[in-house]
mmCIF file of C-alpha atoms in Angstrom:
data_model
loop_
_atom_site.group_PDB
_atom_site.id
_atom_site.type_symbol
_atom_site.label_atom_id
_atom_site.label_comp_id
_atom_site.label_asym_id
_atom_site.label_seq_id
_atom_site.Cartn_x
_atom_site.Cartn_y
_atom_site.Cartn_z
ATOM 1 C CA MET A 1 0.000 0.000 0.000
ATOM 2 C CA SER A 2 1.427 3.428 -0.916
ATOM 3 C CA LYS A 3 2.147 6.090 1.668
ATOM 4 C CA SER A 4 -0.745 8.289 0.512
ATOM 5 C CA LYS A 5 -3.172 5.337 0.691
ATOM 6 C CA ARG A 6 -1.997 4.491 4.225
ATOM 7 C CA LYS A 7 -2.503 8.106 5.309
ATOM 8 C CA ARG A 8 -5.999 8.217 3.795
ATOM 9 C CA THR A 9 -6.950 4.892 5.391
ATOM 10 C CA ALA A 10 -5.575 5.990 8.766
ATOM 11 C CA ARG A 11 -7.435 9.297 8.532
ATOM 12 C CA VAL A 12 -10.714 7.521 7.821
ATOM 13 C CA GLY A 13 -10.027 5.081 10.656
ATOM 14 C CA ARG A 14 -9.349 7.875 13.148
ATOM 15 C CA ARG A 15 -12.530 9.633 12.076
ATOM 16 C CA ILE A 16 -14.536 6.434 12.597
ATOM 17 C CA GLY A 17 -13.077 5.841 16.065
ATOM 18 C CA ALA A 18 -13.612 9.412 17.185
ATOM 19 C CA ALA A 19 -17.154 9.474 15.841
ATOM 20 C CA ILE A 20 -18.049 6.212 17.604
ATOM 21 C CA ASP A 21 -16.621 7.396 20.941
ATOM 22 C CA HIS A 22 -18.387 10.724 20.638
ATOM 23 C CA THR A 23 -21.682 9.063 19.710
ATOM 24 C CA VAL A 24 -21.515 6.716 22.701
ATOM 25 C CA SER A 25 -20.713 9.519 25.128
ATOM 26 C CA ALA A 26 -23.411 11.698 23.603
ATOM 27 C CA THR A 27 -25.990 8.957 24.008
ATOM 28 C CA ALA A 28 -25.057 8.479 27.653
ATOM 29 C CA GLY A 29 -24.736 12.050 28.844
ATOM 30 C CA THR A 30 -25.186 14.780 26.303
ATOM 31 C CA VAL A 31 -28.830 13.939 25.606
ATOM 32 C CA THR A 32 -29.615 14.638 29.253
ATOM 33 C CA HIS A 33 -27.947 18.040 28.966
ATOM 34 C CA ALA A 34 -29.904 18.834 25.811
ATOM 35 C CA ALA A 35 -33.157 17.725 27.416
ATOM 36 C CA SER A 36 -32.551 19.817 30.547
ATOM 37 C CA THR A 37 -32.581 22.985 28.456
ATOM 38 C CA ALA A 38 -35.640 22.052 26.394
ATOM 39 C CA ALA A 39 -38.115 24.020 28.563
ATOM 40 C CA ALA A 40 -36.133 27.198 28.039
ATOM 41 C CA THR A 41 -36.273 26.779 24.261
ATOM 42 C CA VAL A 42 -39.994 25.996 23.964
ATOM 43 C CA GLY A 43 -41.539 28.290 21.370
ATOM 44 C CA GLN A 44 -38.144 29.433 20.026
ATOM 45 C CA THR A 45 -36.803 28.727 16.525
ATOM 46 C CA VAL A 46 -33.318 27.269 16.529
ATOM 47 C CA GLY A 47 -31.582 28.059 13.212
ATOM 48 C CA HIS A 48 -29.158 25.199 12.659
ATOM 49 C CA ALA A 49 -28.288 24.626 9.006
ATOM 50 C CA VAL A 50 -28.544 20.990 8.044
ATOM 51 C CA THR A 51 -25.421 19.729 6.303
ATOM 52 C CA SER A 52 -26.200 18.799 2.718
ATOM 53 C CA THR A 53 -26.137 15.029 2.350
ATOM 54 C CA LEU A 54 -25.466 12.960 -0.718
ATOM 55 C CA ARG A 55 -28.530 13.218 -2.931
ATOM 56 C CA LEU A 56 -30.619 10.044 -2.842
ATOM 57 C CA ALA A 57 -31.360 10.189 -6.558
ATOM 58 C CA GLY A 58 -27.672 10.113 -7.458
ATOM 59 C CA ILE A 59 -26.751 6.478 -7.194
ATOM 60 C CA THR A 60 -30.130 5.150 -8.270
ATOM 61 C CA SER A 61 -30.781 7.420 -11.229
ATOM 62 C CA ARG A 62 -27.381 6.779 -12.776
ATOM 63 C CA HIS A 63 -27.519 2.985 -12.617
ATOM 64 C CA THR A 64 -29.553 2.607 -15.791
ATOM 65 C CA PRO A 65 -29.256 5.295 -18.477
ATOM 66 C CA ASP A 66 -32.468 6.231 -20.231
ATOM 67 C CA THR A 67 -30.852 5.801 -23.653
ATOM 68 C CA GLY A 68 -29.223 2.427 -22.949
ATOM 69 C CA PRO A 69 -29.858 -0.606 -25.139
ATOM 70 C CA LYS A 70 -32.897 -2.635 -24.141
ATOM 71 C CA VAL A 71 -34.206 -6.078 -25.026
ATOM 72 C CA ALA A 72 -37.488 -7.739 -24.150
ATOM 73 C CA PRO A 73 -37.556 -10.409 -21.418
ATOM 74 C CA GLY A 74 -37.213 -13.940 -22.759
ATOM 75 C CA THR A 75 -35.206 -12.836 -25.801
ATOM 76 C CA VAL A 76 -32.527 -15.199 -27.114
ATOM 77 C CA PRO A 77 -29.497 -15.056 -24.787
ATOM 78 C CA GLY A 78 -26.417 -13.224 -25.908
ATOM 79 C CA ILE A 79 -25.872 -10.168 -28.031
ATOM 80 C CA GLU A 80 -28.033 -11.732 -30.778
ATOM 81 C CA GLY A 81 -31.066 -10.366 -28.891
ATOM 82 C CA PHE A 82 -30.118 -6.777 -29.829
ATOM 83 C CA ALA A 83 -31.737 -5.892 -33.138
ATOM 84 C CA ASN A 84 -29.446 -2.903 -33.835
ATOM 85 C CA ARG A 85 -26.148 -4.730 -33.352
ATOM 86 C CA HIS A 86 -25.378 -4.364 -37.080
ATOM 87 C CA THR A 87 -26.385 -0.699 -37.283
ATOM 88 C CA PRO A 88 -23.631 1.873 -36.610
ATOM 89 C CA PRO A 89 -24.518 4.441 -33.928
ATOM 90 C CA PRO A 90 -24.940 8.170 -34.624
ATOM 91 C CA PRO A 91 -21.696 10.195 -34.521
ATOM 92 C CA GLY A 92 -20.601 11.039 -31.003
ATOM 93 C CA THR A 93 -22.376 8.090 -29.378
ATOM 94 C CA ILE A 94 -19.113 6.304 -28.608
ATOM 95 C CA HIS A 95 -15.612 7.664 -28.087
ATOM 96 C CA LEU A 96 -12.475 5.544 -28.639
ATOM 97 C CA THR A 97 -9.096 5.934 -26.960
ATOM 98 C CA VAL A 98 -6.203 3.593 -27.726
ATOM 99 C CA HIS A 99 -3.015 3.214 -25.674
ATOM 100 C CA ASP A 100 -0.238 1.124 -27.239
ATOM 101 C CA VAL A 101 2.084 0.532 -24.291
ATOM 102 C CA GLY A 102 5.562 -0.953 -24.154
ATOM 103 C CA PRO A 103 8.866 -0.398 -22.316
ATOM 104 C CA GLU A 104 10.020 2.022 -25.004
ATOM 105 C CA VAL A 105 6.657 2.771 -26.642
ATOM 106 C CA LEU A 106 3.614 4.819 -25.671
ATOM 107 C CA ASP A 107 1.285 5.772 -28.464
ATOM 108 C CA VAL A 108 -2.065 7.373 -27.538
ATOM 109 C CA THR A 109 -4.639 7.857 -30.294
ATOM 110 C CA THR A 110 -8.357 8.612 -30.585
ATOM 111 C CA PRO A 111 -9.398 6.888 -33.828
ATOM 112 C CA ASP A 112 -12.767 7.487 -35.441
ATOM 113 C CA ASP A 113 -12.919 4.245 -37.438
ATOM 114 C CA LEU A 114 -13.448 1.207 -35.217
ATOM 115 C CA GLU A 115 -13.301 -1.232 -38.140
ATOM 116 C CA ALA A 116 -9.872 0.052 -39.179
ATOM 117 C CA LEU A 117 -8.649 -0.132 -35.593
ATOM 118 C CA LEU A 118 -9.675 -3.765 -35.212
ATOM 119 C CA ALA A 119 -7.939 -4.644 -38.479
ATOM 120 C CA GLN A 120 -4.704 -2.935 -37.398
ATOM 121 C CA PRO A 121 -2.082 -5.321 -35.918
ATOM 122 C CA VAL A 122 -0.340 -4.579 -32.644
ATOM 123 C CA PRO A 123 3.010 -2.870 -33.398
ATOM 124 C CA ASP A 124 6.319 -4.434 -32.441
ATOM 125 C CA GLY A 125 7.551 -3.576 -28.973
ATOM 126 C CA VAL A 126 4.025 -3.125 -27.616
ATOM 127 C CA LEU A 127 3.159 -5.288 -24.630
ATOM 128 C CA VAL A 128 -0.397 -4.003 -24.153
ATOM 129 C CA ARG A 129 -2.979 -2.441 -26.435
ATOM 130 C CA TRP A 130 -5.595 -0.802 -24.223
ATOM 131 C CA ILE A 131 -8.766 0.179 -26.069
ATOM 132 C CA ASN A 132 -11.193 2.236 -24.004
ATOM 133 C CA ILE A 133 -14.727 2.831 -25.326
ATOM 134 C CA ASP A 134 -16.853 5.535 -23.701
ATOM 135 C CA GLY A 135 -20.501 4.729 -24.342
ATOM 136 C CA LEU A 136 -22.440 1.526 -24.890
ATOM 137 C CA HIS A 137 -23.838 0.509 -28.243
ATOM 138 C CA PRO A 138 -24.567 -3.029 -29.538
ATOM 139 C CA TRP A 139 -22.789 -2.300 -32.821
ATOM 140 C CA ALA A 140 -19.468 -1.535 -31.130
ATOM 141 C CA VAL A 141 -19.685 -4.602 -28.895
ATOM 142 C CA GLN A 142 -20.673 -6.777 -31.872
ATOM 143 C CA ARG A 143 -17.571 -5.632 -33.779
ATOM 144 C CA PHE A 144 -15.349 -6.858 -30.944
ATOM 145 C CA VAL A 145 -17.264 -10.134 -30.735
ATOM 146 C CA GLU A 146 -16.625 -10.752 -34.431
ATOM 147 C CA ALA A 147 -13.029 -9.519 -34.510
ATOM 148 C CA CYS A 148 -11.730 -10.834 -31.169
ATOM 149 C CA GLY A 149 -14.030 -13.775 -30.463
ATOM 150 C CA PHE A 150 -15.451 -12.420 -27.205
ATOM 151 C CA HIS A 151 -18.242 -14.611 -25.873
ATOM 152 C CA THR A 152 -21.786 -13.551 -26.716
ATOM 153 C CA LEU A 153 -22.917 -13.840 -23.080
ATOM 154 C CA ALA A 154 -20.104 -11.523 -21.957
ATOM 155 C CA ALA A 155 -21.156 -9.079 -24.674
ATOM 156 C CA GLU A 156 -24.733 -9.227 -23.412
ATOM 157 C CA ASP A 157 -23.614 -8.495 -19.827
ATOM 158 C CA THR A 158 -21.652 -5.508 -21.113
ATOM 159 C CA LEU A 159 -24.805 -3.992 -22.572
ATOM 160 C CA HIS A 160 -27.184 -4.935 -19.749
ATOM 161 C CA VAL A 161 -26.697 -2.250 -17.102
ATOM 162 C CA PRO A 162 -26.331 -2.617 -14.184
ATOM 163 C CA GLN A 163 -24.535 -5.909 -13.637
ATOM 164 C CA ARG A 164 -23.277 -7.310 -10.361
ATOM 165 C CA PRO A 165 -19.452 -6.947 -10.186
ATOM 166 C CA LYS A 166 -17.953 -10.256 -11.253
ATOM 167 C CA ALA A 167 -15.166 -11.991 -13.174
ATOM 168 C CA GLU A 168 -15.808 -14.789 -15.689
ATOM 169 C CA PRO A 169 -13.010 -16.708 -17.451
ATOM 170 C CA TYR A 170 -13.716 -18.056 -20.956
ATOM 171 C CA ASP A 171 -11.609 -20.311 -23.162
ATOM 172 C CA ASP A 172 -9.239 -17.715 -24.596
ATOM 173 C CA HIS A 173 -10.213 -14.486 -22.830
ATOM 174 C CA LEU A 174 -11.221 -13.064 -19.463
ATOM 175 C CA PHE A 175 -14.297 -10.939 -18.762
ATOM 176 C CA ALA A 176 -14.917 -8.763 -15.683
ATOM 177 C CA VAL A 177 -17.458 -6.152 -14.593
ATOM 178 C CA ALA A 178 -16.907 -3.464 -11.944
ATOM 179 C CA ARG A 179 -18.709 -0.354 -10.700
ATOM 180 C CA MET A 180 -16.979 3.036 -10.779
ATOM 181 C CA MET A 181 -18.155 5.126 -7.794
ATOM 182 C CA ARG A 182 -17.562 8.884 -7.896
ATOM 183 C CA LEU A 183 -18.725 12.078 -6.254
ATOM 184 C CA HIS A 184 -19.905 14.988 -8.407
ATOM 185 C CA GLY A 185 -20.419 17.747 -5.875
ATOM 186 C CA GLU A 186 -22.917 16.215 -3.467
ATOM 187 C CA GLN A 187 -24.197 13.588 -5.904
ATOM 188 C CA LEU A 188 -22.981 10.008 -5.813
ATOM 189 C CA THR A 189 -22.811 8.318 -9.222
ATOM 190 C CA ALA A 190 -22.144 4.712 -10.197
ATOM 191 C CA GLU A 191 -20.962 3.742 -13.667
ATOM 192 C CA GLN A 192 -20.534 0.221 -14.981
ATOM 193 C CA VAL A 193 -17.159 -0.687 -16.472
ATOM 194 C CA SER A 194 -16.589 -3.922 -18.419
ATOM 195 C CA PHE A 195 -13.150 -5.473 -19.034
ATOM 196 C CA PHE A 196 -12.082 -7.926 -21.757
ATOM 197 C CA MET A 197 -8.532 -9.320 -21.662
ATOM 198 C CA LYS A 198 -7.176 -11.481 -24.467
ATOM 199 C CA GLY A 199 -3.506 -11.872 -25.323
ATOM 200 C CA LYS A 200 -1.972 -8.387 -25.524
ATOM 201 C CA LEU A 201 -5.393 -6.773 -25.775
ATOM 202 C CA LEU A 202 -7.281 -5.112 -22.933
ATOM 203 C CA VAL A 203 -10.668 -3.610 -23.841
ATOM 204 C CA THR A 204 -12.727 -1.501 -21.426
ATOM 205 C CA PHE A 205 -16.317 -0.371 -22.011
ATOM 206 C CA GLN A 206 -17.547 2.559 -19.934
ATOM 207 C CA GLU A 207 -21.262 3.093 -19.528
ATOM 208 C CA HIS A 208 -21.429 6.821 -20.267
ATOM 209 C CA GLY A 209 -20.892 8.071 -23.795
ATOM 210 C CA GLN A 210 -19.252 11.238 -25.027
ATOM 211 C CA ALA A 211 -22.549 13.151 -24.712
ATOM 212 C CA HIS A 212 -22.480 12.430 -20.970
ATOM 213 C CA HIS A 213 -18.693 12.233 -20.679
ATOM 214 C CA GLU A 214 -17.615 13.401 -17.250
ATOM 215 C CA GLY A 215 -14.223 11.720 -17.084
ATOM 216 C CA ASP A 216 -13.319 8.680 -15.037
ATOM 217 C CA VAL A 217 -11.040 7.642 -12.188
ATOM 218 C CA TRP A 218 -8.193 6.417 -14.399
ATOM 219 C CA ASP A 219 -6.266 9.647 -14.929
ATOM 220 C CA PRO A 220 -3.596 8.580 -12.362
ATOM 221 C CA VAL A 221 -3.108 5.346 -14.347
ATOM 222 C CA ARG A 222 -2.701 7.315 -17.564
ATOM 223 C CA GLU A 223 -0.082 9.498 -15.872
ATOM 224 C CA ARG A 224 1.810 6.386 -14.757
ATOM 225 C CA LEU A 225 1.773 5.142 -18.347
ATOM 226 C CA LYS A 226 3.591 8.309 -19.408
ATOM 227 C CA ALA A 227 6.517 7.629 -17.072
ATOM 228 C CA ALA A 228 9.264 5.839 -18.990
ATOM 229 C CA GLY A 229 10.691 2.884 -17.082
ATOM 230 C CA SER A 230 7.664 2.560 -14.780
ATOM 231 C CA ARG A 231 6.495 -0.880 -13.704
ATOM 232 C CA ILE A 232 3.220 -0.520 -15.601
ATOM 233 C CA ARG A 233 5.182 -0.030 -18.855
ATOM 234 C CA GLN A 234 7.134 -3.239 -18.238
ATOM 235 C CA ARG A 235 4.178 -5.529 -17.544
ATOM 236 C CA GLY A 236 1.436 -7.101 -19.616
ATOM 237 C CA PRO A 237 -2.340 -6.522 -19.782
ATOM 238 C CA ASP A 238 -2.900 -8.387 -16.504
ATOM 239 C CA TYR A 239 -0.988 -5.709 -14.595
ATOM 240 C CA LEU A 240 -2.851 -2.917 -16.394
ATOM 241 C CA LEU A 241 -6.118 -4.657 -15.481
ATOM 242 C CA TYR A 242 -4.965 -4.676 -11.850
ATOM 243 C CA ALA A 243 -4.053 -0.972 -12.011
ATOM 244 C CA LEU A 244 -7.477 -0.017 -13.386
ATOM 245 C CA LEU A 245 -9.311 -2.103 -10.776
ATOM 246 C CA ASP A 246 -7.124 -0.636 -8.041
ATOM 247 C CA ALA A 247 -8.053 2.899 -9.133
ATOM 248 C CA VAL A 248 -11.758 2.001 -9.146
ATOM 249 C CA VAL A 249 -11.571 0.582 -5.611
ATOM 250 C CA ASP A 250 -9.344 3.337 -4.171
ATOM 251 C CA HIS A 251 -11.728 6.067 -5.344
ATOM 252 C CA CYS A 252 -14.303 4.662 -2.921
ATOM 253 C CA PHE A 253 -12.218 5.957 -0.005
ATOM 254 C CA PRO A 254 -12.973 9.669 -0.727
ATOM 255 C CA VAL A 255 -16.653 8.746 -1.102
ATOM 256 C CA LEU A 256 -16.727 7.138 2.347
ATOM 257 C CA GLU A 257 -14.679 9.982 3.782
ATOM 258 C CA ARG A 258 -17.427 12.359 2.646
ATOM 259 C CA PHE A 259 -19.992 10.121 4.335
ATOM 260 C CA GLY A 260 -17.926 10.353 7.533
ATOM 261 C CA ASP A 261 -17.898 14.160 7.347
ATOM 262 C CA ILE A 262 -21.666 14.226 6.887
ATOM 263 C CA LEU A 263 -22.272 11.918 9.854
ATOM 264 C CA GLU A 264 -19.980 14.028 12.052
ATOM 265 C CA ASP A 265 -21.886 17.174 11.093
ATOM 266 C CA LEU A 266 -25.253 15.529 11.709
ATOM 267 C CA GLU A 267 -24.419 14.362 15.236
ATOM 268 C CA PRO A 268 -24.385 17.783 17.017
ATOM 269 C CA GLN A 269 -27.488 18.798 15.078
ATOM 270 C CA VAL A 270 -29.323 15.695 16.292
ATOM 271 C CA ILE A 271 -28.303 16.504 19.873
ATOM 272 C CA ASP A 272 -29.058 20.243 19.805
ATOM 273 C CA ASP A 273 -32.116 20.333 17.564
ATOM 274 C CA PRO A 274 -33.638 16.915 16.694
ATOM 275 C CA ARG A 275 -35.884 18.078 13.872
ATOM 276 C CA PRO A 276 -37.895 15.582 11.760
ATOM 277 C CA GLU A 277 -35.929 16.327 8.578
ATOM 278 C CA LEU A 278 -32.715 15.139 10.226
ATOM 279 C CA ILE A 279 -34.049 11.615 10.559
ATOM 280 C CA ALA A 280 -34.823 11.653 6.811
ATOM 281 C CA HIS A 281 -31.179 12.592 6.106
ATOM 282 C CA ILE A 282 -29.936 9.788 8.344
ATOM 283 C CA TYR A 283 -32.138 7.176 6.688
ATOM 284 C CA GLY A 284 -31.044 8.447 3.275
ATOM 285 C CA ILE A 285 -27.378 7.998 4.186
ATOM 286 C CA LYS A 286 -28.086 4.524 5.550
ATOM 287 C CA ARG A 287 -29.802 3.571 2.293
ATOM 288 C CA GLU A 288 -26.874 4.792 0.182
ATOM 289 C CA LEU A 289 -24.391 2.972 2.413
ATOM 290 C CA ALA A 290 -26.356 -0.214 1.781
ATOM 291 C CA LEU A 291 -26.084 0.407 -1.965
ATOM 292 C CA LEU A 292 -22.330 0.948 -1.638
ATOM 293 C CA ARG A 293 -22.030 -2.333 0.216
ATOM 294 C CA ARG A 294 -23.908 -4.091 -2.576
ATOM 295 C CA VAL A 295 -21.238 -2.808 -4.969
ATOM 296 C CA LEU A 296 -18.113 -3.464 -2.886
ATOM 297 C CA TRP A 297 -18.986 -6.874 -1.494
ATOM 298 C CA PRO A 298 -19.087 -8.612 -4.934
ATOM 299 C CA THR A 299 -16.028 -6.578 -5.987
ATOM 300 C CA ARG A 300 -14.076 -8.503 -3.380
ATOM 301 C CA GLU A 301 -15.332 -11.738 -4.941
ATOM 302 C CA LEU A 302 -14.251 -10.412 -8.349
ATOM 303 C CA VAL A 303 -10.690 -9.950 -7.075
ATOM 304 C CA ASN A 304 -10.746 -13.420 -5.481
ATOM 305 C CA VAL A 305 -11.639 -14.979 -8.841
ATOM 306 C CA LEU A 306 -8.774 -13.141 -10.547
ATOM 307 C CA MET A 307 -6.350 -14.261 -7.847
ATOM 308 C CA ALA A 308 -7.442 -17.878 -8.265
ATOM 309 C CA GLU A 309 -7.350 -17.760 -12.082
ATOM 310 C CA THR A 310 -4.879 -20.248 -13.594
ATOM 311 C CA THR A 311 -5.979 -20.627 -17.221
ATOM 312 C CA HIS A 312 -5.191 -17.061 -18.310
ATOM 313 C CA ASP A 313 -2.049 -14.972 -18.267
ATOM 314 C CA ILE A 314 -2.294 -13.469 -14.788
ATOM 315 C CA SER A 315 1.216 -13.652 -13.360
ATOM 316 C CA ASP A 316 2.032 -14.498 -9.765
ATOM 317 C CA GLU A 317 3.441 -10.995 -9.287
ATOM 318 C CA THR A 318 0.164 -9.435 -10.448
ATOM 319 C CA LYS A 319 -1.714 -11.691 -8.023
ATOM 320 C CA LEU A 320 0.372 -10.222 -5.188
ATOM 321 C CA PHE A 321 -0.806 -6.754 -6.206
ATOM 322 C CA LEU A 322 -4.366 -8.009 -6.521
ATOM 323 C CA ARG A 323 -4.112 -9.133 -2.912
ATOM 324 C CA ASP A 324 -3.634 -5.459 -2.001
ATOM 325 C CA VAL A 325 -6.863 -4.600 -3.876
ATOM 326 C CA GLN A 326 -8.625 -7.361 -1.977
ATOM 327 C CA GLU A 327 -7.402 -5.864 1.308
ATOM 328 C CA HIS A 328 -8.761 -2.464 0.286
ATOM 329 C CA CYS A 329 -12.144 -4.024 -0.503
ATOM 330 C CA VAL A 330 -12.235 -5.596 2.955
ATOM 331 C CA GLN A 331 -11.348 -2.252 4.562
ATOM 332 C CA LEU A 332 -14.064 -0.457 2.616
ATOM 333 C CA VAL A 333 -16.700 -3.010 3.597
ATOM 334 C CA GLU A 334 -15.670 -2.692 7.254
ATOM 335 C CA ILE A 335 -15.875 1.108 7.049
ATOM 336 C CA ILE A 336 -19.331 0.858 5.497
ATOM 337 C CA GLU A 337 -20.495 -1.459 8.284
ATOM 338 C CA THR A 338 -19.134 0.971 10.883
ATOM 339 C CA PHE A 339 -20.890 3.908 9.247
ATOM 340 C CA ARG A 340 -24.142 1.947 9.117
ATOM 341 C CA ASP A 341 -23.808 1.316 12.852
ATOM 342 C CA MET A 342 -23.250 5.050 13.302
ATOM 343 C CA THR A 343 -26.450 5.837 11.408
ATOM 344 C CA SER A 344 -28.321 3.425 13.692
ATOM 345 C CA SER A 345 -26.775 5.142 16.733
ATOM 346 C CA LEU A 346 -27.772 8.542 15.369
ATOM 347 C CA THR A 347 -31.311 7.271 14.835
ATOM 348 C CA ASP A 348 -31.483 6.082 18.449
ATOM 349 C CA LEU A 349 -29.939 9.356 19.595
ATOM 350 C CA HIS A 350 -32.565 11.310 17.670
ATOM 351 C CA MET A 351 -35.388 9.279 19.196
ATOM 352 C CA SER A 352 -33.932 9.698 22.692
ATOM 353 C CA ALA A 353 -33.501 13.443 22.247
ATOM 354 C CA VAL A 354 -37.059 13.818 20.948
ATOM 355 C CA GLY A 355 -38.405 11.708 23.823
ATOM 356 C CA ASN A 356 -36.459 13.638 26.448
ATOM 357 C CA ARG A 357 -37.515 16.939 24.971
ATOM 358 C CA MET A 358 -41.133 15.813 25.037
ATOM 359 C CA ASN A 359 -40.731 14.767 28.683
ATOM 360 C CA GLU A 360 -39.366 18.201 29.565
ATOM 361 C CA VAL A 361 -42.232 19.899 27.773
ATOM 362 C CA MET A 362 -44.758 17.729 29.600
ATOM 363 C CA LYS A 363 -43.031 18.475 32.907
ATOM 364 C CA PHE A 364 -43.170 22.187 32.179
ATOM 365 C CA LEU A 365 -46.866 21.990 31.293
ATOM 366 C CA THR A 366 -47.551 19.896 34.399
ATOM 367 C CA ILE A 367 -45.872 22.487 36.616
ATOM 368 C CA MET A 368 -47.876 25.289 35.030
ATOM 369 C CA GLY A 369 -51.094 23.294 35.431
ATOM 370 C CA THR A 370 -50.300 22.507 39.068
ATOM 371 C CA ILE A 371 -49.781 26.195 39.806
ATOM 372 C CA PHE A 372 -53.050 27.299 38.279
ATOM 373 C CA ILE A 373 -55.305 24.455 39.447
ATOM 374 C CA PRO A 374 -55.866 25.944 43.005
ATOM 375 C CA ILE A 375 -56.506 29.409 41.532
ATOM 376 C CA THR A 376 -58.965 27.884 39.068
ATOM 377 C CA PHE A 377 -60.638 26.105 41.977
ATOM 378 C CA LEU A 378 -61.096 29.352 43.945
ATOM 379 C CA ALA A 379 -62.277 31.240 40.865
ATOM 380 C CA GLY A 380 -64.766 28.470 40.167
ATOM 381 C CA ILE A 381 -66.256 28.653 43.662
ATOM 382 C CA TYR A 382 -66.683 32.399 43.681
ATOM 383 C CA GLY A 383 -67.891 32.378 40.129
ATOM 384 C CA MET A 384 -71.011 30.456 41.168
ATOM 385 C CA ASN A 385 -74.306 32.300 41.337
ATOM 386 C CA PHE A 386 -75.191 31.296 44.892
ATOM 387 C CA GLU A 387 -76.947 34.077 46.803
ATOM 388 C CA HIS A 388 -75.517 33.390 50.266
ATOM 389 C CA ILE A 389 -71.729 33.507 49.797
ATOM 390 C CA PRO A 390 -70.489 35.601 52.739
ATOM 391 C CA GLU A 391 -67.410 36.972 50.987
ATOM 392 C CA LEU A 392 -69.388 38.353 48.042
ATOM 393 C CA HIS A 393 -70.555 41.387 50.030
ATOM 394 C CA HIS A 394 -67.328 41.907 51.969
ATOM 395 C CA ARG A 395 -65.570 45.175 51.160
ATOM 396 C CA TYR A 396 -62.081 43.631 50.854
ATOM 397 C CA ALA A 397 -63.083 40.289 49.335
ATOM 398 C CA TYR A 398 -61.551 41.058 45.933
ATOM 399 C CA PRO A 399 -58.045 42.017 47.153
ATOM 400 C CA VAL A 400 -58.156 39.121 49.632
ATOM 401 C CA PHE A 401 -58.851 36.734 46.707
ATOM 402 C CA TRP A 402 -55.746 37.955 44.850
ATOM 403 C CA ILE A 403 -53.626 37.841 47.979
ATOM 404 C CA ASP A 404 -54.704 34.234 48.565
ATOM 405 C CA SER A 405 -53.998 33.338 44.904
ATOM 406 C CA ALA A 406 -50.527 34.891 45.029
ATOM 407 C CA THR A 407 -49.765 33.155 48.331
ATOM 408 C CA ILE A 408 -50.810 29.746 46.974
ATOM 409 C CA THR A 409 -48.769 30.270 43.780
ATOM 410 C CA ALA A 410 -45.690 31.285 45.752
ATOM 411 C CA ALA A 411 -46.062 28.335 48.102
ATOM 412 C CA LEU A 412 -46.316 25.888 45.201
#
């Protein structure tokens, strides 16, 4: 693990530990302090700004693009079920980027003609040809199926979004699916990425096309490819596949770090002002954490399959690096579980604060009622229309009534 990764992991770990300790102590003692001041704040508006949470529509709305290829249920399995697989897409639907990588070679191109690219042989001195396709279209996938012999079921999984992260070895190539998690402002997005590895060829399909192109998490990998003499320039497509998966997994750490910041900001708000909208934020975060877990848990299985693969060219050295990715997946799942426990603690804290505040309000109202019940009793007696009430005709009856009321109130 690199030094920067260790620092980021340690920072997240310290934040988790501090948040848990603070939540436990708040539940035990701080709620009582907040409840003891509730009577003084009855009828007052407390202006605490709620920290903006990750938008709930982010991860769900981006899972399945509205313009993605669709087939009817029960259609023939494989890419043969897509009627437009032989029809080229409109210009700009897909965007190609090719990296020819070798110890002494790095050639980056953005060809417009996919047919010509597939017919072009890999140059001498190139260890890896990485073809990245932004945007999904059956025609582009069909061209690779015909030219490279990719399995029709793998092609179908590439086009059916979303897929569960997985790795599937075939006779002469390897297929894998992962989910690329990113933050755009306060919106969490998830994009499917499909990998095909065969010989010197590594092909990646990204879900979003050029019309929705917002970049990816692989810029650090591209920078490493530019460094002459770097390890990634000396290795084959299996190491590049590891590097891309590692970048996808590592970019989940900033996402969870943002979740940690949000939970830390929510905690004092829950204690000081347990408003109903706060509980909606907490449940929203808990729901998104569950979605993150559904992505990262099978990603760990994906890495396990790659580490156990023996029929394809995944070297023992690359498997050592994949073990580091597996460790990161385990850490991320543990962080998610801790954050989910924190959301449950915040929910309990909110309920306790609301209950204690209600108890203080009821106590305040009970005290006020107890004070005025004797006065109401006296006023009720002398408000009756009986003719023979001795005090009614007494000269000082009225001031005596108020003196008695004040004395009773003071005594209570």
